[in-house]
Amino acid sequence: MIYVVKSGDSLSAIARQYGTSVSRLRSDNGLLPDQPLVPGQALEVLQPMSTYTVKPGDTLYSIAAQGGLSVLELLQYNPVLAQGQPLFPGETLALGLEGERKGPYTINGYAYPHVRPHVLRRAMPFLTDLSVFSYGFREDGSLIAPQDGMLLAEAERFGAGTMLVLTSTDENGSFSTQHASRLFRDQRLQDKVLDNLLEVMLEKGYRGLDADFEYIAKEDASAYHAFLGNAKERLHREGMVLHVDLAPKAYAGQPGLLYEGHDYGIIGSLADSVLLMTYEWGYAYGGPMAVAPLPQVEEVLRYALTEIPAWKIQMGVPNYGYDWLLPYMEGQRATTVGNQEAVLLASQVGTEIQFDESAQAPFFHYSRNGRRHVVWFEDARSIAAKLSLARELSLSGWAYWNLLRPFPQNWALVSNNILVRRRNMSLI
């Protein structure tokens, strides 16, 4: 359940009221030992249905066996254990949680190779697929490859599938409309890139290809569709799948470089699954607002459902927020903040967190060095609203962009409410 902090609340009083512990509340919500509560702050409160007290010599395997669980289920009920901390005699673990979990749903997470291992591991028990961001290509067809070994190893350990993300980024790391156009229109380059991708994917055990091509010129749309068709045919011959990332369109003819190259109907028919990038309404160089306000997210999803089957669709979920200076000036860049970081900031500056009922998103104001700020971010309430919408629309699931920043509260929420679709047996 979600509890909203009131003035005068304490963690100990909340823990007593709901039959849990202070340490569990801190762990599930990513709170530091000395971090004060903030009025308006959302807490995810997990209420154990049954518990186990750790004894000397216990292991994850022995505890799971005694509780009639898999090790992965034990980690889902106790997400902090996935980070690799040792078990301590006397520690209390949950063997089940109150409430009904719905699903199964596909949960995808995007990760860069430099993600901190303990942050990644907190997410891994809840991922169907881990998408490795990202591979690029050169003009001779050779690949610009990330150091993906750690990500692949963690996915295998936790039983998640892996998706290789291909982008139009050049060697400077920037999305390039011209670079993408050359790939779509030069058949020899395209075949060479796909040859190299398939070789890597087969060697490393990738489940499929995630095509993330943004800012496609309108005149390149048909060539892009042909590229996707070519890629799908070759992937399917090897038993792999094609996943495509789509800009968040509200209607078919939406103008703009971000949207015009993405035809939902055609791409939806070609792809085995799609991600709708339902975030960035509030963005770094735009005016202050929620990153993923629920009405706008719903508008995109409902349009997509007129073109693409629900079972192919993953909703994008942002794992970040922004801190804007006020008054906002056009072209002034906001600072990216993590969701856990935002709550800590609110506690440090002594402000109250508010919740916008229309956007279904939290925000707060504060002042520093004579300048006013506003911060919009995500919390258990905003995530719960998005997941409820995904369930209402019978979507396949959702995907987090991205896993770099810790968000324990999200994984506690998922633990309490969602059955996760799995690809493989966990090797943990």
Coordinates of C-alpha atoms in Angstrom, one line a residue:
M1 CA 0.0 0.0 0.0
I2 CA 1.0 3.6 -0.4
Y3 CA 1.1 5.9 2.6
V4 CA 1.4 9.7 2.3
V5 CA 3.4 11.3 5.1
K6 CA 1.7 13.9 7.3
S7 CA 3.3 16.5 9.5
G8 CA 4.4 14.9 12.7
D9 CA 4.6 11.4 11.3
S10 CA 7.6 9.1 12.2
L11 CA 8.8 5.9 10.5
S12 CA 8.4 4.0 13.8
A13 CA 4.8 5.0 14.2
I14 CA 4.0 4.1 10.5
A15 CA 5.8 0.8 10.9
R16 CA 3.8 -0.1 14.0
Q17 CA 0.6 0.9 12.4
Y18 CA 1.1 -1.4 9.4
G19 CA 2.9 -4.3 11.0
T20 CA 6.3 -3.8 9.4
S21 CA 9.7 -2.5 10.5
V22 CA 11.6 0.8 10.3
S23 CA 14.5 -0.9 8.5
R24 CA 12.1 -2.4 6.0
L25 CA 10.4 1.0 5.4
R26 CA 13.8 2.6 4.9
S27 CA 15.1 -0.1 2.6
D28 CA 11.9 -0.3 0.4
N29 CA 11.8 3.5 0.0
G30 CA 15.5 4.2 -0.4
L31 CA 15.8 6.3 2.7
L32 CA 19.1 7.1 4.4
P33 CA 19.5 6.2 8.1
D34 CA 19.2 9.8 9.2
Q35 CA 16.9 11.1 6.4
P36 CA 13.8 12.9 7.9
L37 CA 10.4 12.3 6.5
V38 CA 8.8 15.1 4.4
P39 CA 5.1 16.0 4.5
G40 CA 3.5 14.9 1.3
Q41 CA 6.1 12.2 0.7
A42 CA 4.8 8.8 -0.6
L43 CA 6.0 5.6 1.1
E44 CA 5.5 2.2 -0.3
V45 CA 4.5 0.0 2.7
L46 CA 5.0 -3.8 2.2
Q47 CA 3.1 -5.9 4.7
P48 CA 4.5 -9.4 5.1
M49 CA 2.0 -12.2 4.9
S50 CA 4.5 -14.6 6.5
T51 CA 8.1 -14.1 7.7
Y52 CA 11.3 -16.0 8.4
T53 CA 14.0 -15.2 10.9
V54 CA 17.5 -15.9 9.6
K55 CA 19.5 -18.4 11.5
P56 CA 23.3 -19.1 11.4
G57 CA 24.2 -21.1 8.3
D58 CA 21.1 -20.1 6.3
T59 CA 21.4 -19.3 2.6
L60 CA 19.0 -17.9 0.1
Y61 CA 18.5 -21.4 -1.3
S62 CA 17.8 -23.0 2.1
I63 CA 15.4 -20.2 3.1
A64 CA 13.6 -20.3 -0.2
A65 CA 13.2 -24.1 0.0
Q66 CA 11.8 -23.9 3.5
G67 CA 9.3 -21.3 2.4
G68 CA 8.3 -23.2 -0.7
L69 CA 9.6 -20.4 -2.9
S70 CA 12.1 -20.0 -5.7
V71 CA 15.2 -17.9 -4.9
L72 CA 13.9 -15.3 -7.4
E73 CA 10.6 -15.0 -5.5
L74 CA 12.5 -14.6 -2.2
L75 CA 14.4 -11.7 -3.8
Q76 CA 11.2 -10.2 -5.2
Y77 CA 9.7 -10.2 -1.7
N78 CA 13.0 -8.8 -0.2
P79 CA 14.5 -6.7 -3.1
V80 CA 17.5 -5.5 -1.1
L81 CA 18.8 -9.0 -1.0
A82 CA 19.4 -8.9 -4.8
Q83 CA 22.2 -6.4 -4.2
G84 CA 24.3 -9.1 -2.6
Q85 CA 24.3 -8.1 1.0
P86 CA 25.1 -11.1 3.4
L87 CA 22.4 -12.6 5.5
F88 CA 22.5 -11.7 9.2
P89 CA 21.2 -14.0 11.9
G90 CA 18.1 -12.5 13.5
E91 CA 17.2 -10.6 10.3
T92 CA 13.5 -10.9 9.3
L93 CA 12.6 -11.8 5.7
A94 CA 9.2 -11.8 4.0
L95 CA 8.1 -15.1 2.5
G96 CA 5.0 -13.5 1.0
L97 CA 3.2 -10.1 0.9
E98 CA -0.4 -9.1 1.7
G99 CA -2.4 -8.2 -1.4
E100 CA -3.0 -9.7 -4.8
R101 CA -0.4 -9.5 -7.6
K102 CA -1.7 -9.1 -11.1
G103 CA -0.2 -10.4 -14.3
P104 CA 2.1 -11.7 -15.7
Y105 CA 3.4 -8.5 -17.4
T106 CA 6.5 -7.9 -19.5
I107 CA 8.8 -5.5 -17.7
N108 CA 11.8 -4.2 -19.7
G109 CA 14.6 -2.0 -18.4
Y110 CA 17.2 0.0 -20.4
A111 CA 20.7 0.0 -19.0
Y112 CA 24.0 1.6 -20.0
P113 CA 27.2 -0.5 -19.3
H114 CA 28.3 2.1 -16.7
V115 CA 25.3 1.4 -14.4
R116 CA 26.4 0.7 -10.9
P117 CA 26.1 -3.0 -10.2
H118 CA 24.1 -2.7 -7.0
V119 CA 21.6 -0.4 -8.6
L120 CA 21.1 -2.8 -11.5
R121 CA 20.8 -5.8 -9.2
R122 CA 18.0 -4.1 -7.2
A123 CA 16.0 -4.0 -10.5
M124 CA 17.0 -7.4 -11.9
P125 CA 14.5 -9.7 -10.1
F126 CA 11.7 -7.7 -11.7
L127 CA 12.8 -7.6 -15.3
T128 CA 11.6 -9.8 -18.1
D129 CA 14.2 -8.3 -20.5
L130 CA 17.3 -6.1 -20.0
S131 CA 17.9 -3.8 -23.0
V132 CA 21.6 -3.0 -23.5
F133 CA 22.1 0.6 -24.6
S134 CA 23.5 0.9 -27.2
Y135 CA 25.2 -0.4 -30.3
G136 CA 26.0 2.0 -33.2
F137 CA 27.5 1.5 -36.6
R138 CA 30.2 3.1 -38.8
E139 CA 30.1 4.0 -42.5
D140 CA 31.9 0.8 -43.3
G141 CA 29.3 -1.4 -41.6
S142 CA 31.4 -2.2 -38.5
L143 CA 29.8 -1.8 -35.1
I144 CA 30.4 0.7 -32.4
A145 CA 30.0 -1.8 -29.5
P146 CA 29.5 -1.1 -25.7
Q147 CA 31.2 -3.1 -23.0
D148 CA 28.1 -5.3 -22.4
G149 CA 29.7 -8.2 -20.6
M150 CA 28.5 -7.2 -17.1
L151 CA 25.0 -6.6 -18.3
L152 CA 24.8 -9.9 -20.1
A153 CA 26.1 -11.8 -17.1
E154 CA 23.6 -10.2 -14.7
A155 CA 20.7 -10.9 -17.1
E156 CA 21.8 -14.6 -17.3
R157 CA 22.2 -14.8 -13.5
F158 CA 18.6 -13.5 -12.9
G159 CA 16.9 -15.3 -15.8
A160 CA 16.1 -12.2 -17.9
G161 CA 16.2 -12.0 -21.7
T162 CA 18.6 -9.5 -23.3
M163 CA 17.9 -7.1 -26.1
L164 CA 20.6 -5.4 -28.2
V165 CA 19.6 -1.8 -28.8
L166 CA 20.7 -0.4 -32.2
T167 CA 20.7 3.4 -32.6
S168 CA 21.7 5.9 -35.2
T169 CA 24.3 7.4 -32.9
D170 CA 27.5 8.3 -34.6
E171 CA 31.0 8.0 -33.1
N172 CA 30.4 11.2 -31.2
G173 CA 27.4 9.6 -29.4
S174 CA 24.8 11.8 -31.0
F175 CA 21.6 10.7 -32.8
S176 CA 22.0 11.5 -36.5
T177 CA 19.2 11.7 -39.0
Q178 CA 21.8 11.6 -41.9
H179 CA 23.5 8.6 -40.4
A180 CA 20.2 6.7 -40.2
S181 CA 19.3 7.7 -43.7
R182 CA 22.5 6.2 -45.1
L183 CA 21.7 2.9 -43.4
F184 CA 18.2 2.7 -44.7
R185 CA 19.1 3.7 -48.3
D186 CA 22.4 1.9 -48.8
Q187 CA 21.6 -1.8 -49.1
R188 CA 25.2 -2.9 -49.0
L189 CA 25.8 -1.0 -45.8
Q190 CA 22.5 -2.3 -44.3
D191 CA 23.4 -5.9 -45.1
K192 CA 26.8 -5.5 -43.6
V193 CA 25.5 -4.0 -40.4
L194 CA 22.9 -6.7 -40.0
D195 CA 25.5 -9.4 -40.7
N196 CA 27.7 -8.0 -37.9
L197 CA 24.7 -7.6 -35.5
L198 CA 23.5 -11.1 -36.0
E199 CA 27.0 -12.5 -35.5
V200 CA 27.3 -10.6 -32.2
M201 CA 23.8 -11.5 -31.1
L202 CA 24.3 -15.2 -31.8
E203 CA 27.7 -15.2 -30.1
K204 CA 26.5 -13.4 -26.9
G205 CA 23.0 -14.9 -26.6
Y206 CA 20.9 -11.9 -27.3
R207 CA 17.1 -12.6 -27.5
G208 CA 16.4 -9.9 -30.0
L209 CA 17.1 -6.5 -31.6
D210 CA 15.7 -3.2 -30.3
A211 CA 15.6 -0.7 -33.1
D212 CA 15.8 2.8 -31.5
F213 CA 15.9 5.2 -34.4
E214 CA 14.8 8.7 -33.5
Y215 CA 14.5 11.8 -35.7
I216 CA 13.9 10.0 -38.9
A217 CA 13.2 12.3 -41.9
K218 CA 9.7 12.0 -43.3
E219 CA 11.1 11.1 -46.8
D220 CA 13.1 8.2 -45.2
A221 CA 10.0 6.5 -43.7
S222 CA 9.5 4.0 -46.4
A223 CA 13.2 3.1 -46.5
Y224 CA 13.1 2.7 -42.7
H225 CA 10.1 0.3 -42.9
A226 CA 12.0 -1.7 -45.5
F227 CA 15.0 -1.9 -43.2
L228 CA 12.8 -3.1 -40.3
G229 CA 11.2 -5.8 -42.6
N230 CA 14.7 -6.9 -43.7
A231 CA 15.9 -7.1 -40.1
K232 CA 12.8 -9.0 -38.9
E233 CA 13.1 -11.6 -41.7
R234 CA 16.8 -12.2 -40.8
L235 CA 16.1 -12.2 -37.0
H236 CA 13.2 -14.7 -37.3
R237 CA 15.4 -17.1 -39.3
E238 CA 17.7 -17.2 -36.2
G239 CA 14.8 -17.5 -33.7
M240 CA 15.2 -13.9 -32.5
V241 CA 12.7 -11.0 -32.3
L242 CA 12.4 -7.4 -33.4
H243 CA 11.4 -4.7 -31.0
V244 CA 10.9 -1.1 -32.1
D245 CA 10.9 2.1 -30.1
L246 CA 8.3 4.7 -31.1
A247 CA 8.0 8.4 -30.5
P248 CA 4.9 9.3 -28.5
K249 CA 2.3 10.3 -31.2
A250 CA -1.2 11.4 -30.3
Y251 CA -2.5 11.0 -33.9
A252 CA -1.3 9.7 -37.2
G253 CA -0.3 12.9 -39.0
Q254 CA 1.4 14.6 -36.0
P255 CA 4.0 16.9 -37.5
G256 CA 7.7 17.2 -36.5
L257 CA 10.9 15.4 -37.1
L258 CA 10.4 13.3 -33.9
Y259 CA 7.1 11.9 -35.2
E260 CA 6.8 11.9 -39.0
G261 CA 9.1 8.9 -39.6
H262 CA 7.2 6.7 -37.2
D263 CA 4.1 5.2 -38.8
Y264 CA 2.4 3.3 -36.0
G265 CA 0.3 1.0 -38.2
I266 CA 3.2 -0.1 -40.5
I267 CA 5.8 -0.5 -37.8
G268 CA 3.3 -2.2 -35.5
S269 CA 2.6 -4.8 -38.2
L270 CA 6.4 -5.4 -38.7
A271 CA 7.6 -5.5 -35.1
D272 CA 7.1 -8.3 -32.6
S273 CA 6.8 -5.7 -29.9
V274 CA 7.0 -1.9 -29.5
L275 CA 8.0 0.6 -26.8
L276 CA 6.0 3.8 -26.7
M277 CA 8.3 6.5 -25.4
T278 CA 5.6 8.0 -23.2
Y279 CA 7.8 10.6 -21.4
E280 CA 9.7 13.9 -22.0
W281 CA 6.7 16.2 -22.0
G282 CA 8.6 17.9 -19.2
Y283 CA 12.2 17.9 -20.6
A284 CA 15.6 19.4 -20.0
Y285 CA 15.1 22.4 -22.4
G286 CA 11.4 22.9 -22.0
G287 CA 9.2 24.5 -19.4
P288 CA 8.5 23.0 -16.0
M289 CA 5.9 20.2 -15.9
A290 CA 5.6 16.5 -15.2
V291 CA 7.9 14.3 -17.3
A292 CA 5.1 11.9 -18.1
P293 CA 1.7 13.5 -17.2
L294 CA -1.0 10.8 -17.1
P295 CA -3.5 12.4 -19.5
Q296 CA -0.8 12.8 -22.2
V297 CA 0.4 9.3 -21.7
E298 CA -3.1 7.9 -22.0
E299 CA -3.7 9.9 -25.2
V300 CA -0.7 8.3 -26.8
L301 CA -1.6 4.8 -25.6
R302 CA -5.2 5.1 -26.8
Y303 CA -4.1 6.3 -30.3
A304 CA -1.6 3.5 -30.4
L305 CA -4.3 0.9 -29.7
T306 CA -6.1 2.0 -32.9
E307 CA -3.0 0.9 -34.9
I308 CA -1.2 -1.8 -32.9
P309 CA -2.5 -4.8 -30.9
A310 CA -2.3 -4.3 -27.1
W311 CA -0.3 -7.5 -26.6
K312 CA 2.6 -5.9 -28.6
I313 CA 2.7 -2.6 -26.7
Q314 CA 5.0 -1.7 -23.8
M315 CA 4.4 1.7 -22.1
G316 CA 7.5 3.8 -21.4
V317 CA 8.1 4.8 -17.8
P318 CA 10.6 7.5 -16.8
N319 CA 13.0 6.8 -14.0
Y320 CA 14.1 10.4 -13.5
G321 CA 12.8 14.0 -13.0
Y322 CA 14.0 17.5 -13.5
D323 CA 14.9 20.5 -11.4
W324 CA 14.1 23.8 -13.1
L325 CA 15.2 27.3 -12.1
L326 CA 12.4 29.8 -11.8
P327 CA 11.3 31.9 -13.5
Y328 CA 11.8 29.6 -16.5
M329 CA 13.8 31.2 -19.4
E330 CA 13.6 29.6 -22.8
G331 CA 16.8 27.6 -23.6
Q332 CA 17.7 27.3 -20.0
R333 CA 18.6 23.7 -19.2
A334 CA 17.0 21.9 -16.3
T335 CA 19.1 19.6 -14.1
T336 CA 18.2 15.9 -14.3
V337 CA 17.5 14.3 -10.9
G338 CA 16.8 10.8 -9.8
N339 CA 13.5 10.0 -8.1
Q340 CA 15.1 8.9 -4.9
E341 CA 17.5 11.9 -5.1
A342 CA 14.5 14.3 -5.4
V343 CA 12.9 13.1 -2.1
L344 CA 16.3 13.5 -0.4
L345 CA 16.6 17.0 -1.8
A346 CA 13.1 17.9 -0.4
S347 CA 14.1 16.7 3.0
Q348 CA 17.4 18.6 2.9
V349 CA 15.7 21.9 2.0
G350 CA 12.8 21.4 4.3
T351 CA 9.9 21.7 1.9
E352 CA 6.6 19.9 1.4
I353 CA 6.0 17.6 -1.5
Q354 CA 2.8 18.3 -3.4
F355 CA 0.9 16.0 -5.8
D356 CA -0.7 17.2 -9.0
E357 CA -4.0 15.2 -9.3
S358 CA -4.4 15.9 -13.0
A359 CA -0.8 15.0 -14.1
Q360 CA -0.7 12.3 -11.3
A361 CA 2.8 13.4 -10.5
P362 CA 4.6 14.8 -7.4
F363 CA 6.5 18.1 -7.3
F364 CA 7.9 20.6 -4.9
H365 CA 9.4 24.2 -4.8
Y366 CA 12.4 25.4 -2.9
S367 CA 14.9 28.2 -2.9
R368 CA 18.7 28.1 -2.9
N369 CA 21.3 30.9 -3.2
G370 CA 18.5 33.4 -3.8
R371 CA 17.0 31.4 -6.7
R372 CA 13.7 29.6 -6.8
H373 CA 13.4 26.1 -8.1
V374 CA 10.7 23.6 -9.0
V375 CA 11.3 19.8 -9.1
W376 CA 9.0 17.3 -10.9
F377 CA 9.7 13.6 -10.4
E378 CA 8.1 10.2 -10.0
D379 CA 7.0 8.4 -6.9
A380 CA 5.0 5.3 -5.9
R381 CA 1.7 7.2 -6.6
S382 CA 2.7 8.3 -10.1
I383 CA 4.1 4.9 -11.0
A384 CA 1.0 3.1 -9.6
A385 CA -1.3 5.4 -11.8
K386 CA 0.7 4.4 -14.9
L387 CA 0.7 0.7 -14.1
S388 CA -3.0 0.9 -13.4
L389 CA -3.5 2.4 -16.9
A390 CA -1.4 -0.3 -18.5
R391 CA -3.6 -2.9 -16.8
E392 CA -6.8 -1.1 -17.8
L393 CA -5.7 -1.0 -21.5
S394 CA -4.5 -4.7 -21.4
L395 CA -1.0 -3.8 -22.5
S396 CA 1.8 -6.3 -22.6
G397 CA 3.7 -4.4 -20.0
W398 CA 6.1 -1.4 -19.6
A399 CA 9.7 -0.4 -19.9
Y400 CA 11.9 1.8 -17.7
W401 CA 14.1 4.5 -19.2
N402 CA 16.5 4.0 -17.7
L403 CA 18.0 1.9 -14.8
L404 CA 21.0 4.2 -14.0
R405 CA 19.4 5.9 -11.0
P406 CA 18.2 4.0 -7.9
F407 CA 14.4 3.8 -7.4
P408 CA 13.8 1.2 -4.7
Q409 CA 10.3 2.4 -4.1
N410 CA 9.3 1.5 -7.6
W411 CA 10.6 -2.1 -7.2
A412 CA 8.8 -2.4 -3.8
L413 CA 5.6 -1.3 -5.6
V414 CA 6.1 -3.9 -8.3
S415 CA 6.9 -6.5 -5.7
N416 CA 3.6 -5.9 -4.0
N417 CA 1.4 -5.7 -7.1
I418 CA 2.8 -7.4 -10.2
L419 CA 3.6 -10.9 -11.4
V420 CA 6.6 -10.6 -13.8
R421 CA 6.8 -12.6 -17.0
R422 CA 10.1 -14.5 -17.1
R423 CA 12.2 -15.7 -20.0
N424 CA 14.5 -18.2 -18.4
M425 CA 15.1 -20.1 -15.2
S426 CA 17.2 -18.0 -12.8
L427 CA 20.7 -19.3 -12.1
I428 CA 20.9 -17.5 -8.8

